[in-house]
Amino acid sequence: MQVARTVQECRALRAAMPGVVGLTPTMGALHEGHRSLMRRAREECDSVIATIFVNPTQFAPGEDYTAYPRREQEDLAICEAEGVDLVFMPPVEEMYPEGATTTVSVGELSTILEGASRPGHFDGVATIVTKLFAITRPDRGYFGQKDAQQLMVIRRLARDLQLGVEVIGCPIIREEGGLALSSRNVYLTDEERTQALAISRGLRKAEAGWLGGLRDASALRGMVHEEIAAQPLARIDYVSLADAESLAECDGRVTRDALLSVAARFGKARLIDNTVLRIPAGLGQG
Ligand code: AMP
């Protein structure tokens, strides 16, 4: 496995890579969720690049940029174990040279839900992913459904800017109790971690309701809200049920595939999770 710390090194090593190249961008503190993306890329591509970069521009003022966990040696060992060919791990100055003023914004999609709670977040994501695509020139990019709106933003930018990268969404990896894996879970105390299980529990209850034929948007949102709000340490940012394509909030009876998503704080950790509620095949999207 090779490790590049400068853009120049990365470009040179990329140029020598054979066949179909898969990319898994991460912010490090790697866990099974990240590993699942690397594994999928390893299975489907001839060459695999992972990037590890805690991107300052996607953190809103007052967020956890400085506290975000950094574990360089452990992360490199994980990449090696997953058969990654090249890790690009640049310092901040390398990605944001002085005087850089160009940013990428996908428009309205970045202003709702996560974008409303975290102003500027998706412009930071879109900008860094565009830069990483330009530097590593992958054929395929692997991203987690855990960050469902981010995945939509990245699909949109790849399409709109005609980058020629196939964006592949990968399933959410969870702990046994249901908690979605996240680098931010390290902030949780034992008590907060136990209470945070209410997020996935709430989503599962709503899913069960959906499978049983419940289609009322506010009732579905309510099931998740109620489950989380019953936890004394929870502070809910939002519970959303939105059209899976436009992210327009659902109202009344849901007749199309919908994304049920949550953001909630438990102590220092702001956690997100989601599930897609699909209209069963054959019933049409009326
Ligand atoms: P991050 O390091 O948090 O920026 O995440 C890097 C990539 O890993 C993103 O595409 C995430 O969606 C994905 N990811 C993070 N957590 C999970 C998880 N629990 N399951 C699947 N993918 C994940």
CSV table of C-alpha atoms and ligand atoms in Angstrom, one decimal:
chain,number,residue,atom,x,y,z
A,1,MET,CA,0.0,0.0,0.0
A,2,GLN,CA,1.3,3.4,-0.9
A,3,VAL,CA,0.6,6.6,1.0
A,4,ALA,CA,0.5,10.1,-0.6
A,5,ARG,CA,0.5,13.3,1.4
A,6,THR,CA,0.7,15.8,-1.4
A,7,VAL,CA,-1.5,16.3,-4.4
A,8,GLN,CA,1.5,15.9,-6.7
A,9,GLU,CA,2.4,12.5,-5.2
A,10,CYS,CA,-1.2,11.4,-5.4
A,11,ARG,CA,-1.6,12.3,-9.0
A,12,ALA,CA,1.7,10.5,-10.0
A,13,LEU,CA,0.7,7.3,-8.1
A,14,ARG,CA,-2.8,7.5,-9.6
A,15,ALA,CA,-1.5,7.8,-13.1
A,16,ALA,CA,0.3,4.4,-12.7
A,17,MET,CA,-2.9,2.6,-11.4
A,18,PRO,CA,-4.3,-0.1,-13.6
A,19,GLY,CA,-7.9,-0.7,-14.7
A,20,VAL,CA,-11.1,0.6,-13.0
A,21,VAL,CA,-10.3,2.8,-10.1
A,22,GLY,CA,-12.6,3.0,-7.0
A,23,LEU,CA,-12.4,5.8,-4.4
A,24,THR,CA,-13.6,5.8,-0.8
A,25,PRO,CA,-13.4,9.3,0.7
A,26,THR,CA,-13.4,9.4,4.5
A,27,MET,CA,-12.5,11.7,7.4
A,28,GLY,CA,-10.7,8.8,9.2
A,29,ALA,CA,-11.3,7.3,12.6
A,30,LEU,CA,-12.2,4.4,10.5
A,31,HIS,CA,-14.8,1.8,11.5
A,32,GLU,CA,-16.8,-1.1,10.0
A,33,GLY,CA,-18.9,1.4,8.0
A,34,HIS,CA,-15.8,2.7,6.2
A,35,ARG,CA,-14.4,-0.8,5.9
A,36,SER,CA,-17.6,-1.9,4.1
A,37,LEU,CA,-17.0,0.8,1.4
A,38,MET,CA,-13.4,-0.2,1.0
A,39,ARG,CA,-14.4,-3.9,0.7
A,40,ARG,CA,-17.0,-3.2,-1.9
A,41,ALA,CA,-14.5,-1.1,-3.9
A,42,ARG,CA,-12.0,-3.9,-3.6
A,43,GLU,CA,-14.5,-6.4,-4.9
A,44,GLU,CA,-15.7,-4.3,-7.8
A,45,CYS,CA,-12.5,-2.4,-9.0
A,46,ASP,CA,-9.0,-3.2,-10.1
A,47,SER,CA,-7.5,-0.4,-8.0
A,48,VAL,CA,-8.7,1.2,-4.8
A,49,ILE,CA,-7.9,4.6,-3.4
A,50,ALA,CA,-9.0,5.7,0.1
A,51,THR,CA,-8.7,9.3,1.2
A,52,ILE,CA,-8.5,10.4,4.8
A,53,PHE,CA,-9.0,14.1,5.3
A,54,VAL,CA,-10.9,15.9,8.1
A,55,ASN,CA,-12.3,18.6,5.9
A,56,PRO,CA,-12.5,22.0,7.7
A,57,THR,CA,-14.9,23.6,5.3
A,58,GLN,CA,-17.7,21.1,6.0
A,59,PHE,CA,-17.8,22.0,9.7
A,60,ALA,CA,-20.0,24.9,10.6
A,61,PRO,CA,-18.6,27.5,13.1
A,62,GLY,CA,-18.8,26.0,16.7
A,63,GLU,CA,-18.9,22.4,15.5
A,64,ASP,CA,-16.3,19.7,16.4
A,65,TYR,CA,-13.6,20.2,13.8
A,66,THR,CA,-10.8,20.5,16.4
A,67,ALA,CA,-12.2,17.7,18.6
A,68,TYR,CA,-12.9,15.3,15.6
A,69,PRO,CA,-11.1,12.0,16.3
A,70,ARG,CA,-7.8,11.6,14.4
A,71,ARG,CA,-6.1,8.2,14.4
A,72,GLU,CA,-3.6,8.1,11.6
A,73,GLN,CA,-1.7,4.9,12.4
A,74,GLU,CA,-4.7,2.8,13.2
A,75,ASP,CA,-6.4,4.1,10.0
A,76,LEU,CA,-3.5,3.2,7.8
A,77,ALA,CA,-3.5,-0.3,9.3
A,78,ILE,CA,-7.2,-0.7,8.5
A,79,CYS,CA,-6.7,0.5,4.9
A,80,GLU,CA,-3.9,-2.0,4.5
A,81,ALA,CA,-6.0,-4.8,5.9
A,82,GLU,CA,-8.8,-4.0,3.5
A,83,GLY,CA,-6.4,-4.2,0.5
A,84,VAL,CA,-6.4,-0.5,-0.4
A,85,ASP,CA,-3.7,0.3,-2.9
A,86,LEU,CA,-3.3,4.0,-2.3
A,87,VAL,CA,-4.2,6.2,0.7
A,88,PHE,CA,-4.3,10.0,0.1
A,89,MET,CA,-3.9,11.7,3.4
A,90,PRO,CA,-3.1,15.4,2.8
A,91,PRO,CA,-2.5,18.2,5.3
A,92,VAL,CA,-5.1,21.0,5.2
A,93,GLU,CA,-2.7,23.4,3.4
A,94,GLU,CA,-2.4,20.9,0.6
A,95,MET,CA,-6.1,20.8,-0.1
A,96,TYR,CA,-6.8,24.5,0.6
A,97,PRO,CA,-3.8,26.5,-0.7
A,98,GLU,CA,-3.7,30.1,0.3
A,99,GLY,CA,-5.9,32.2,-1.8
A,100,ALA,CA,-8.3,29.4,-3.0
A,101,THR,CA,-11.7,31.0,-3.4
A,102,THR,CA,-13.7,28.6,-5.6
A,103,THR,CA,-16.4,26.6,-4.1
A,104,VAL,CA,-19.0,24.1,-5.4
A,105,SER,CA,-22.6,24.3,-4.5
A,106,VAL,CA,-25.4,22.0,-5.7
A,107,GLY,CA,-28.1,24.6,-4.8
A,108,GLU,CA,-31.4,24.0,-3.0
A,109,LEU,CA,-30.7,20.4,-2.0
A,110,SER,CA,-27.9,21.7,0.3
A,111,THR,CA,-30.1,24.1,2.2
A,112,ILE,CA,-32.6,21.8,3.7
A,113,LEU,CA,-32.5,19.2,6.5
A,114,GLU,CA,-28.8,18.7,7.3
A,115,GLY,CA,-28.0,21.9,5.3
A,116,ALA,CA,-30.5,23.9,7.4
A,117,SER,CA,-29.0,22.6,10.7
A,118,ARG,CA,-25.4,22.9,9.5
A,119,PRO,CA,-25.1,26.1,7.3
A,120,GLY,CA,-22.4,25.7,4.6
A,121,HIS,CA,-21.9,22.0,5.4
A,122,PHE,CA,-22.8,20.7,1.9
A,123,ASP,CA,-20.9,23.4,0.1
A,124,GLY,CA,-17.8,22.1,2.0
A,125,VAL,CA,-18.7,18.5,1.1
A,126,ALA,CA,-19.3,19.3,-2.5
A,127,THR,CA,-16.1,21.3,-2.8
A,128,ILE,CA,-13.9,18.7,-1.2
A,129,VAL,CA,-15.4,15.8,-3.1
A,130,THR,CA,-15.0,17.6,-6.4
A,131,LYS,CA,-11.4,18.3,-5.6
A,132,LEU,CA,-10.8,14.6,-4.5
A,133,PHE,CA,-12.5,13.4,-7.7
A,134,ALA,CA,-10.2,15.8,-9.8
A,135,ILE,CA,-7.1,14.6,-8.0
A,136,THR,CA,-7.8,10.9,-7.9
A,137,ARG,CA,-9.9,10.6,-11.1
A,138,PRO,CA,-11.8,7.6,-10.0
A,139,ASP,CA,-14.2,5.6,-12.2
A,140,ARG,CA,-16.4,4.9,-9.2
A,141,GLY,CA,-16.9,6.6,-5.9
A,142,TYR,CA,-18.3,4.7,-2.9
A,143,PHE,CA,-20.4,6.5,-0.3
A,144,GLY,CA,-22.6,5.4,2.6
A,145,GLN,CA,-26.3,5.6,2.7
A,146,LYS,CA,-25.7,6.6,6.4
A,147,ASP,CA,-25.2,10.1,5.1
A,148,ALA,CA,-28.2,9.9,2.8
A,149,GLN,CA,-28.5,13.6,1.9
A,150,GLN,CA,-24.7,13.8,1.3
A,151,LEU,CA,-25.0,10.9,-1.1
A,152,MET,CA,-27.7,12.8,-3.0
A,153,VAL,CA,-25.5,15.9,-3.1
A,154,ILE,CA,-22.6,13.9,-4.5
A,155,ARG,CA,-24.8,12.2,-7.1
A,156,ARG,CA,-26.1,15.6,-8.1
A,157,LEU,CA,-22.6,17.2,-8.4
A,158,ALA,CA,-21.2,14.2,-10.4
A,159,ARG,CA,-24.1,14.5,-12.8
A,160,ASP,CA,-24.3,18.2,-13.1
A,161,LEU,CA,-20.6,18.7,-13.5
A,162,GLN,CA,-20.3,15.7,-15.8
A,163,LEU,CA,-17.4,14.3,-13.9
A,164,GLY,CA,-17.7,10.8,-15.3
A,165,VAL,CA,-17.6,9.2,-11.8
A,166,GLU,CA,-20.2,6.6,-11.1
A,167,VAL,CA,-21.5,7.3,-7.5
A,168,ILE,CA,-22.3,4.1,-5.6
A,169,GLY,CA,-24.4,4.1,-2.4
A,170,CYS,CA,-23.6,1.4,0.2
A,171,PRO,CA,-25.9,0.2,3.1
A,172,ILE,CA,-25.7,1.5,6.6
A,173,ILE,CA,-23.6,-0.6,8.9
A,174,ARG,CA,-24.9,-0.8,12.5
A,175,GLU,CA,-23.7,-2.1,15.8
A,176,GLU,CA,-25.6,-5.2,17.2
A,177,GLY,CA,-28.0,-3.0,19.2
A,178,GLY,CA,-28.9,-1.0,16.0
A,179,LEU,CA,-26.8,2.2,16.6
A,180,ALA,CA,-25.4,3.3,13.2
A,181,LEU,CA,-21.6,3.3,13.3
A,182,SER,CA,-20.1,6.7,13.3
A,183,SER,CA,-16.7,8.2,14.1
A,184,ARG,CA,-18.7,10.5,16.4
A,185,ASN,CA,-20.0,7.6,18.6
A,186,VAL,CA,-16.7,8.0,20.6
A,187,TYR,CA,-18.2,11.1,22.1
A,188,LEU,CA,-21.0,9.1,23.8
A,189,THR,CA,-20.9,8.2,27.4
A,190,ASP,CA,-22.3,4.8,28.3
A,191,GLU,CA,-25.6,6.3,29.3
A,192,GLU,CA,-25.9,8.4,26.2
A,193,ARG,CA,-25.0,5.4,24.0
A,194,THR,CA,-27.8,3.4,25.6
A,195,GLN,CA,-30.3,6.2,25.1
A,196,ALA,CA,-29.1,6.8,21.5
A,197,LEU,CA,-30.4,3.3,20.6
A,198,ALA,CA,-33.8,5.0,20.6
A,199,ILE,CA,-32.9,6.5,17.1
A,200,SER,CA,-32.7,3.1,15.3
A,201,ARG,CA,-35.5,1.7,17.4
A,202,GLY,CA,-37.8,4.6,16.4
A,203,LEU,CA,-36.8,4.1,12.7
A,204,ARG,CA,-37.5,0.3,13.0
A,205,LYS,CA,-40.9,1.0,14.6
A,206,ALA,CA,-41.9,3.3,11.8
A,207,GLU,CA,-40.6,0.8,9.2
A,208,ALA,CA,-42.8,-1.9,10.8
A,209,GLY,CA,-45.8,0.5,10.6
A,210,TRP,CA,-45.0,1.3,7.0
A,211,LEU,CA,-44.8,-2.4,6.1
A,212,GLY,CA,-48.1,-2.8,7.9
A,213,GLY,CA,-49.7,-0.3,5.6
A,214,LEU,CA,-49.3,3.0,7.6
A,215,ARG,CA,-48.9,5.8,5.1
A,216,ASP,CA,-49.7,9.0,7.1
A,217,ALA,CA,-46.6,11.2,7.0
A,218,SER,CA,-47.1,12.8,10.4
A,219,ALA,CA,-47.9,9.5,12.1
A,220,LEU,CA,-44.7,7.9,10.7
A,221,ARG,CA,-42.6,10.9,11.8
A,222,GLY,CA,-44.4,10.9,15.2
A,223,MET,CA,-43.4,7.3,15.9
A,224,VAL,CA,-39.7,8.1,15.6
A,225,HIS,CA,-40.1,11.4,17.4
A,226,GLU,CA,-41.9,9.8,20.3
A,227,GLU,CA,-39.3,7.1,20.8
A,228,ILE,CA,-36.4,9.5,20.8
A,229,ALA,CA,-38.1,12.2,22.8
A,230,ALA,CA,-38.7,9.7,25.6
A,231,GLN,CA,-35.0,9.7,26.3
A,232,PRO,CA,-34.1,12.4,28.8
A,233,LEU,CA,-30.7,13.0,27.3
A,234,ALA,CA,-31.9,13.5,23.7
A,235,ARG,CA,-32.2,16.8,21.9
A,236,ILE,CA,-33.9,16.3,18.6
A,237,ASP,CA,-32.7,18.4,15.7
A,238,TYR,CA,-35.2,17.1,13.2
A,239,VAL,CA,-37.3,14.0,12.3
A,240,SER,CA,-38.1,14.2,8.6
A,241,LEU,CA,-40.1,12.2,6.1
A,242,ALA,CA,-39.3,13.5,2.7
A,243,ASP,CA,-39.7,12.5,-0.9
A,244,ALA,CA,-36.7,10.2,-1.6
A,245,GLU,CA,-35.9,12.1,-4.9
A,246,SER,CA,-36.5,15.7,-4.1
A,247,LEU,CA,-36.3,15.7,-0.3
A,248,ALA,CA,-39.5,17.8,-0.3
A,249,GLU,CA,-41.2,17.1,3.1
A,250,CYS,CA,-44.1,14.7,2.8
A,251,ASP,CA,-47.6,15.8,3.8
A,252,GLY,CA,-50.7,13.6,4.4
A,253,ARG,CA,-50.6,10.2,2.6
A,254,VAL,CA,-47.3,9.1,1.3
A,255,THR,CA,-47.5,7.7,-2.2
A,256,ARG,CA,-43.9,7.6,-3.3
A,257,ASP,CA,-40.6,6.2,-1.9
A,258,ALA,CA,-39.7,8.4,1.1
A,259,LEU,CA,-36.6,9.0,3.2
A,260,LEU,CA,-37.2,8.9,6.9
A,261,SER,CA,-34.3,10.7,8.5
A,262,VAL,CA,-33.3,11.9,12.0
A,263,ALA,CA,-30.7,14.1,13.6
A,264,ALA,CA,-30.4,14.2,17.3
A,265,ARG,CA,-27.9,15.2,19.9
A,266,PHE,CA,-26.9,13.1,22.9
A,267,GLY,CA,-24.4,15.1,24.9
A,268,LYS,CA,-21.5,16.1,22.7
A,269,ALA,CA,-22.5,13.8,19.8
A,270,ARG,CA,-24.8,14.9,17.0
A,271,LEU,CA,-26.0,11.6,15.5
A,272,ILE,CA,-27.8,11.1,12.2
A,273,ASP,CA,-29.6,8.0,10.9
A,274,ASN,CA,-32.2,7.1,8.3
A,275,THR,CA,-34.2,4.5,6.4
A,276,VAL,CA,-35.9,4.5,3.0
A,277,LEU,CA,-39.5,3.6,3.1
A,278,ARG,CA,-40.3,2.1,-0.3
A,279,ILE,CA,-43.6,1.7,-2.0
A,280,PRO,CA,-43.8,-2.1,-2.6
A,281,ALA,CA,-43.0,-3.0,-6.2
A,282,GLY,CA,-46.0,-3.5,-8.5
A,283,LEU,CA,-48.2,-0.9,-6.6
A,284,GLY,CA,-46.9,2.0,-8.7
A,285,GLN,CA,-46.0,5.4,-7.3
A,286,GLY,CA,-49.6,6.8,-7.8
B,1,AMP,P1,-17.0,10.1,7.2
B,1,AMP,O1,-15.6,9.6,7.5
B,1,AMP,O2,-17.9,10.1,8.3
B,1,AMP,O3,-17.0,11.3,6.4
B,1,AMP,O4,-17.6,9.0,6.3
B,1,AMP,C1,-17.0,8.5,5.1
B,1,AMP,C2,-17.9,7.6,4.3
B,1,AMP,O5,-18.3,6.5,5.1
B,1,AMP,C3,-19.2,8.3,3.9
B,1,AMP,O6,-19.5,7.9,2.6
B,1,AMP,C4,-20.2,7.8,4.9
B,1,AMP,O7,-21.5,7.8,4.5
B,1,AMP,C5,-19.7,6.4,5.1
B,1,AMP,N1,-20.1,5.8,6.4
B,1,AMP,C6,-20.0,6.4,7.6
B,1,AMP,N2,-20.6,5.6,8.5
B,1,AMP,C7,-21.2,4.6,7.9
B,1,AMP,C8,-21.9,3.5,8.3
B,1,AMP,N3,-22.3,3.3,9.6
B,1,AMP,N4,-22.3,2.6,7.3
B,1,AMP,C9,-22.0,2.8,6.0
B,1,AMP,N5,-21.3,3.8,5.6
B,1,AMP,C10,-20.9,4.7,6.5
